[in-house]
Short mmCIF file of C-alpha atoms and ligand atoms in Angstrom, two decimals:
data_model
loop_
_atom_site.label_atom_id
_atom_site.label_comp_id
_atom_site.label_asym_id
_atom_site.label_seq_id
_atom_site.Cartn_x
_atom_site.Cartn_y
_atom_site.Cartn_z
CA UNK V 1 100.05 6.70 -26.54
CA UNK V 2 102.20 4.01 -28.04
CA UNK V 3 103.18 5.22 -31.48
CA UNK V 4 102.62 2.00 -33.30
CA UNK V 5 99.23 1.51 -31.79
CA UNK V 6 98.36 5.01 -32.73
CA UNK V 7 99.41 4.41 -36.30
CA UNK V 8 97.20 1.39 -36.44
CA UNK V 9 94.27 3.34 -35.18
CA UNK V 10 94.91 6.27 -37.45
CA UNK V 11 95.38 4.30 -40.63
CA UNK V 12 91.79 3.40 -41.30
CA UNK V 13 90.81 6.84 -40.19
CA UNK V 14 92.96 8.55 -42.73
CA UNK V 15 92.01 6.10 -45.35
CA UNK V 16 88.49 7.11 -44.55
CA UNK V 17 89.46 10.72 -44.63
CA UNK V 18 90.69 10.85 -48.17
CA UNK V 19 88.81 7.90 -49.41
CA UNK V 20 85.20 8.27 -48.41
CA UNK V 21 84.08 5.11 -46.65
CA UNK V 22 80.61 5.66 -47.99
CA UNK V 23 81.79 4.90 -51.49
CA UNK V 24 80.71 1.31 -52.17
CA UNK V 25 77.93 1.64 -54.62
CA UNK V 26 75.98 -1.51 -55.10
CA UNK V 27 75.69 -0.71 -58.77
CA UNK V 28 79.39 -0.72 -59.47
CA UNK V 29 80.77 -3.08 -56.91
CA UNK V 30 80.34 -6.28 -58.77
CA UNK V 31 79.59 -7.14 -62.29
CA UNK V 32 75.93 -6.76 -61.76
CA UNK V 33 73.97 -6.76 -64.94
CA UNK V 34 72.08 -3.65 -65.81
CA UNK V 35 68.89 -5.13 -64.47
CA UNK V 36 69.93 -4.57 -60.88
CA UNK V 37 71.42 -1.17 -61.33
CA UNK V 38 68.07 0.05 -62.51
CA UNK V 39 67.29 0.31 -58.85
CA UNK V 40 69.32 3.48 -58.85
CA UNK V 41 66.44 5.83 -59.15
CA UNK V 42 67.90 9.00 -60.47
CA UNK V 43 64.83 10.78 -61.60
CA UNK V 44 62.80 10.36 -58.50
CA UNK V 45 64.09 13.01 -56.19
CA UNK V 46 66.81 14.94 -57.88
CA UNK V 47 65.74 15.22 -61.45
CA UNK V 48 62.13 16.14 -61.02
CA UNK V 49 62.54 19.73 -59.94
CA UNK V 50 65.78 20.37 -61.78
CA UNK V 51 65.47 18.39 -64.97
CA UNK V 52 65.10 21.45 -67.09
CA UNK V 53 66.77 24.34 -65.39
CA UNK V 54 68.61 25.51 -68.46
CA UNK V 55 71.98 24.10 -67.67
CA UNK V 56 71.66 20.66 -66.19
CA UNK V 57 70.13 17.72 -67.99
CA UNK V 58 69.70 14.79 -65.64
CA UNK V 59 69.59 11.39 -67.27
CA UNK V 60 68.35 8.04 -66.13
CA UNK V 61 70.92 5.72 -67.67
CA UNK V 62 72.00 3.04 -65.22
CA UNK V 63 74.79 1.97 -67.54
CA UNK V 64 76.37 5.44 -67.38
CA UNK V 65 76.08 5.57 -63.60
CA UNK V 66 77.60 2.14 -63.41
CA UNK V 67 80.50 3.12 -65.63
CA UNK V 68 81.09 6.32 -63.68
CA UNK V 69 80.99 4.52 -60.36
CA UNK V 70 83.54 1.99 -61.54
CA UNK V 71 85.96 4.83 -62.12
CA UNK V 72 85.03 6.65 -58.95
CA UNK V 73 85.54 3.52 -56.86
CA UNK V 74 88.70 2.67 -58.77
CA UNK V 75 90.10 6.12 -58.18
CA UNK V 76 89.22 6.14 -54.50
CA UNK V 77 90.76 2.70 -54.12
CA UNK V 78 94.17 3.86 -55.29
CA UNK V 79 94.53 6.19 -52.33
CA UNK V 80 94.58 3.56 -49.64
CA UNK V 81 98.01 1.84 -49.89
CA UNK V 82 99.87 5.11 -50.34
CA UNK V 83 98.17 6.75 -47.43
CA UNK V 84 98.63 3.83 -45.10
CA UNK V 85 102.36 3.62 -45.76
CA UNK V 86 102.79 7.37 -45.41
CA UNK V 87 101.01 7.20 -42.11
CA UNK V 88 103.29 4.59 -40.71
CA UNK V 89 106.18 7.01 -40.97
CA UNK V 90 104.70 9.81 -38.92
CA UNK V 91 101.19 9.31 -37.72
CA UNK V 92 100.12 12.80 -36.70
CA UNK V 93 97.16 14.73 -37.98
CA UNK V 94 99.42 17.43 -39.32
CA UNK V 95 101.38 15.01 -41.43
CA UNK V 96 98.10 13.52 -42.45
CA UNK V 97 97.01 16.88 -43.70
CA UNK V 98 100.10 17.14 -45.83
CA UNK V 99 99.73 13.61 -47.05
CA UNK V 100 96.11 14.15 -47.78
CA UNK V 101 96.66 17.26 -49.82
CA UNK V 102 99.72 16.06 -51.70
CA UNK V 103 98.31 12.65 -52.42
CA UNK V 104 94.80 13.57 -53.40
CA UNK V 105 95.99 15.67 -56.34
CA UNK V 106 98.72 13.24 -57.33
CA UNK V 107 96.32 10.35 -57.29
CA UNK V 108 93.81 12.26 -59.33
CA UNK V 109 96.40 13.03 -61.96
CA UNK V 110 97.87 9.58 -62.09
CA UNK V 111 94.49 7.90 -62.17
CA UNK V 112 93.43 10.12 -65.04
CA UNK V 113 96.65 9.32 -66.88
CA UNK V 114 95.56 5.69 -67.01
CA UNK V 115 92.15 6.34 -68.51
CA UNK V 116 91.34 7.55 -71.96
CA UNK V 117 87.69 8.47 -72.03
CA UNK V 118 87.00 9.19 -68.35
CA UNK V 119 88.37 11.74 -65.93
CA UNK V 120 87.72 11.83 -62.21
CA UNK V 121 87.97 14.73 -59.80
CA UNK V 122 86.54 15.96 -56.53
CA UNK V 123 84.74 19.20 -55.91
CA UNK V 124 82.51 20.94 -53.38
CA UNK V 125 80.46 24.08 -52.91
CA UNK V 126 82.57 24.99 -49.90
CA UNK V 127 85.93 23.84 -51.16
CA UNK V 128 89.40 23.91 -49.67
CA UNK V 129 91.77 23.40 -52.56
CA UNK V 130 91.31 26.05 -55.27
CA UNK V 131 92.13 23.34 -57.79
CA UNK V 132 88.89 21.65 -56.80
CA UNK V 133 86.75 24.68 -57.61
CA UNK V 134 83.40 23.68 -59.16
CA UNK V 135 82.18 24.92 -62.52
CA UNK V 136 78.68 26.30 -63.08
CA UNK V 137 77.23 22.86 -63.82
CA UNK V 138 78.85 21.35 -60.74
CA UNK V 139 77.34 24.11 -58.64
CA UNK V 140 73.82 23.49 -59.96
CA UNK V 141 74.07 19.76 -59.41
CA UNK V 142 75.48 20.15 -55.92
CA UNK V 143 72.79 22.63 -54.96
CA UNK V 144 70.34 19.81 -55.69
CA UNK V 145 72.45 17.19 -53.96
CA UNK V 146 72.81 19.23 -50.79
CA UNK V 147 69.48 17.85 -49.64
CA UNK V 148 70.36 14.24 -50.43
CA UNK V 149 69.49 11.67 -47.83
CA UNK V 150 70.61 8.52 -49.63
CA UNK V 151 73.86 9.87 -51.12
CA UNK V 152 73.23 7.98 -54.33
CA UNK V 153 75.03 8.97 -57.51
CA UNK V 154 73.30 11.00 -60.23
CA UNK V 155 74.18 11.38 -63.90
CA UNK V 156 73.84 14.29 -66.28
CA UNK V 157 74.29 14.84 -69.98
CA UNK V 158 76.81 17.65 -70.39
CA UNK V 159 76.92 17.88 -74.18
CA UNK V 160 80.02 16.11 -75.39
CA UNK V 161 80.32 14.10 -72.17
CA UNK V 162 78.34 12.60 -69.33
CA UNK V 163 79.04 13.34 -65.70
CA UNK V 164 78.39 11.04 -62.80
CA UNK V 165 78.31 12.73 -59.40
CA UNK V 166 78.78 10.66 -56.25
CA UNK V 167 77.85 12.67 -53.15
CA UNK V 168 80.24 12.47 -50.19
CA UNK V 169 78.96 12.44 -46.66
CA UNK V 170 80.67 13.95 -43.63
CA UNK V 171 81.79 11.17 -41.32
CA UNK V 172 83.10 11.62 -37.85
CA UNK V 173 86.81 11.38 -38.83
CA UNK V 174 86.34 14.07 -41.46
CA UNK V 175 85.66 16.56 -38.68
CA UNK V 176 89.34 16.46 -37.72
CA UNK V 177 90.01 18.57 -40.79
CA UNK V 178 86.59 19.83 -41.86
CA UNK V 179 84.76 20.33 -38.56
CA UNK V 180 84.23 23.28 -36.25
CA UNK V 181 87.39 25.40 -36.17
CA UNK V 182 87.10 25.78 -32.40
CA UNK V 183 87.14 22.05 -31.93
CA UNK V 184 89.94 21.24 -34.33
CA UNK V 185 93.55 20.82 -33.27
CA UNK V 186 95.38 24.17 -33.39
CA UNK V 187 98.16 22.59 -35.46
CA UNK V 188 95.69 21.42 -38.06
CA UNK V 189 93.95 24.80 -38.14
CA UNK V 190 97.31 26.50 -38.55
CA UNK V 191 98.25 24.24 -41.41
CA UNK V 192 94.96 24.85 -43.17
CA UNK V 193 95.36 28.62 -42.79
CA UNK V 194 98.89 28.45 -44.18
CA UNK V 195 98.21 26.14 -47.11
CA UNK V 196 94.67 27.12 -47.93
CA UNK V 197 94.22 30.76 -46.94
CA UNK V 198 90.85 30.88 -48.68
CA UNK V 199 89.60 27.59 -47.25
CA UNK V 200 85.83 27.27 -47.00
CA UNK V 201 85.73 23.62 -46.02
CA UNK V 202 85.28 23.80 -42.25
CA UNK V 203 82.24 23.99 -40.02
CA UNK V 204 80.66 20.81 -41.35
CA UNK V 205 78.73 18.46 -39.11
CA UNK V 206 78.52 14.70 -39.19
CA UNK V 207 76.11 13.29 -41.75
CA UNK V 208 76.11 16.42 -43.85
CA UNK V 209 76.68 16.58 -47.61
CA UNK V 210 80.31 17.56 -48.10
CA UNK V 211 80.89 17.51 -51.84
CA UNK V 212 81.19 15.07 -54.73
CA UNK V 213 83.49 12.84 -56.65
CA UNK V 214 82.83 13.38 -60.34
CA UNK V 215 83.51 11.08 -63.25
CA UNK V 216 83.42 12.73 -66.68
CA UNK V 217 82.81 10.24 -69.44
CA UNK V 218 83.42 11.29 -73.03
CA UNK V 219 80.60 10.34 -75.39
C1 LIG W 1 93.78 14.94 -42.36
C2 LIG W 1 92.90 16.01 -42.76
C3 LIG W 1 91.66 15.67 -43.56
C4 LIG W 1 90.67 14.80 -43.21
C5 LIG W 1 90.56 13.94 -41.96
C6 LIG W 1 89.68 14.88 -44.29
N1 LIG W 1 90.08 15.77 -45.23
FE1 LIG W 1 89.05 16.29 -46.89
N2 LIG W 1 90.56 17.51 -47.44
C7 LIG W 1 91.72 17.73 -46.72
C8 LIG W 1 92.60 18.59 -47.49
C9 LIG W 1 93.99 19.06 -47.06
C10 LIG W 1 91.94 18.86 -48.69
C11 LIG W 1 92.43 19.73 -49.84
C12 LIG W 1 93.39 18.99 -50.69
C13 LIG W 1 92.73 18.01 -51.59
O1 LIG W 1 92.40 16.90 -51.12
O2 LIG W 1 92.53 18.32 -52.75
C14 LIG W 1 90.67 18.15 -48.64
C15 LIG W 1 89.75 18.14 -49.65
C16 LIG W 1 88.56 17.45 -49.65
C17 LIG W 1 87.62 17.42 -50.75
C18 LIG W 1 87.79 18.06 -52.12
C19 LIG W 1 87.12 19.39 -52.25
C20 LIG W 1 87.86 20.50 -51.52
O3 LIG W 1 87.32 20.96 -50.51
O4 LIG W 1 88.95 20.88 -51.94
C21 LIG W 1 86.58 16.68 -50.36
C22 LIG W 1 85.32 16.37 -51.16
C23 LIG W 1 86.88 16.19 -49.02
N3 LIG W 1 88.09 16.70 -48.62
C24 LIG W 1 86.06 15.37 -48.30
C25 LIG W 1 86.44 14.77 -47.11
C26 LIG W 1 85.63 13.76 -46.45
C27 LIG W 1 84.28 13.27 -46.92
C28 LIG W 1 86.34 13.39 -45.35
C29 LIG W 1 86.00 12.29 -44.39
C30 LIG W 1 85.61 11.02 -44.94
C31 LIG W 1 87.56 14.19 -45.32
N4 LIG W 1 87.57 15.01 -46.40
C32 LIG W 1 88.52 14.13 -44.32
C33 LIG W 1 92.02 17.24 -45.49
C34 LIG W 1 91.29 16.28 -44.82
#
């Protein structure tokens, strides 16, 4: 296939890959007053069974969710231009893998360097990058979120800070790097095995809960 054409096709795909196309949260997208964001019903499904499980204290504070989502969307939005330009140089999945892994961490660090009271990161139960390993609270929250159908964010009170968790959904393009090993390109599989020998982040199917982007907001 024509290389340029391919690059054009791959760009949005890779953007999607590292940037979660699901992201736009109505609550944080515009400067909606709190009134509207109250539609984010946190308690309804998630909090009820887990509200008091010893570790995780779910809260129903639209303003916190809104604040967290602003950072989560802001963070995700910084990935796009860098990825797209990297892709233009060598639009193969393998390069994409490298780009994805190098950039995701870099972007996380540089985004966090610009904020004072909020830190963002990504994590998952079945994670690839050991640097994205969840802590005990993350695990509890994600065990609840695994059953999510609306992929809406939830917030918790974690003592000296709040955490907003935005669930990420497996989309078709994600399967290139997180799908069934037998169906993935051998080059990609090889690269995963080399770079992430303890990778757990394959075998997902489309539509499934993949992990979260977390915003930690100091109180
Ligand atoms: C080009 C390959 C590629 C594609 C496509 C891809 N990822 Fe990843 N993903 C990676 C790599 C490499 C890492 C580990 C490095 C990092 O980002 O920290 C990773 C890490 C992650 C993480 C952080 C937790 C962990 O496992 O370390 C999440 C969450 C994630 N991917 C979700 C997605 C979603 C959702 C999609 C689709 C919208 C997607 N990925 C598509 C390569 C890819």
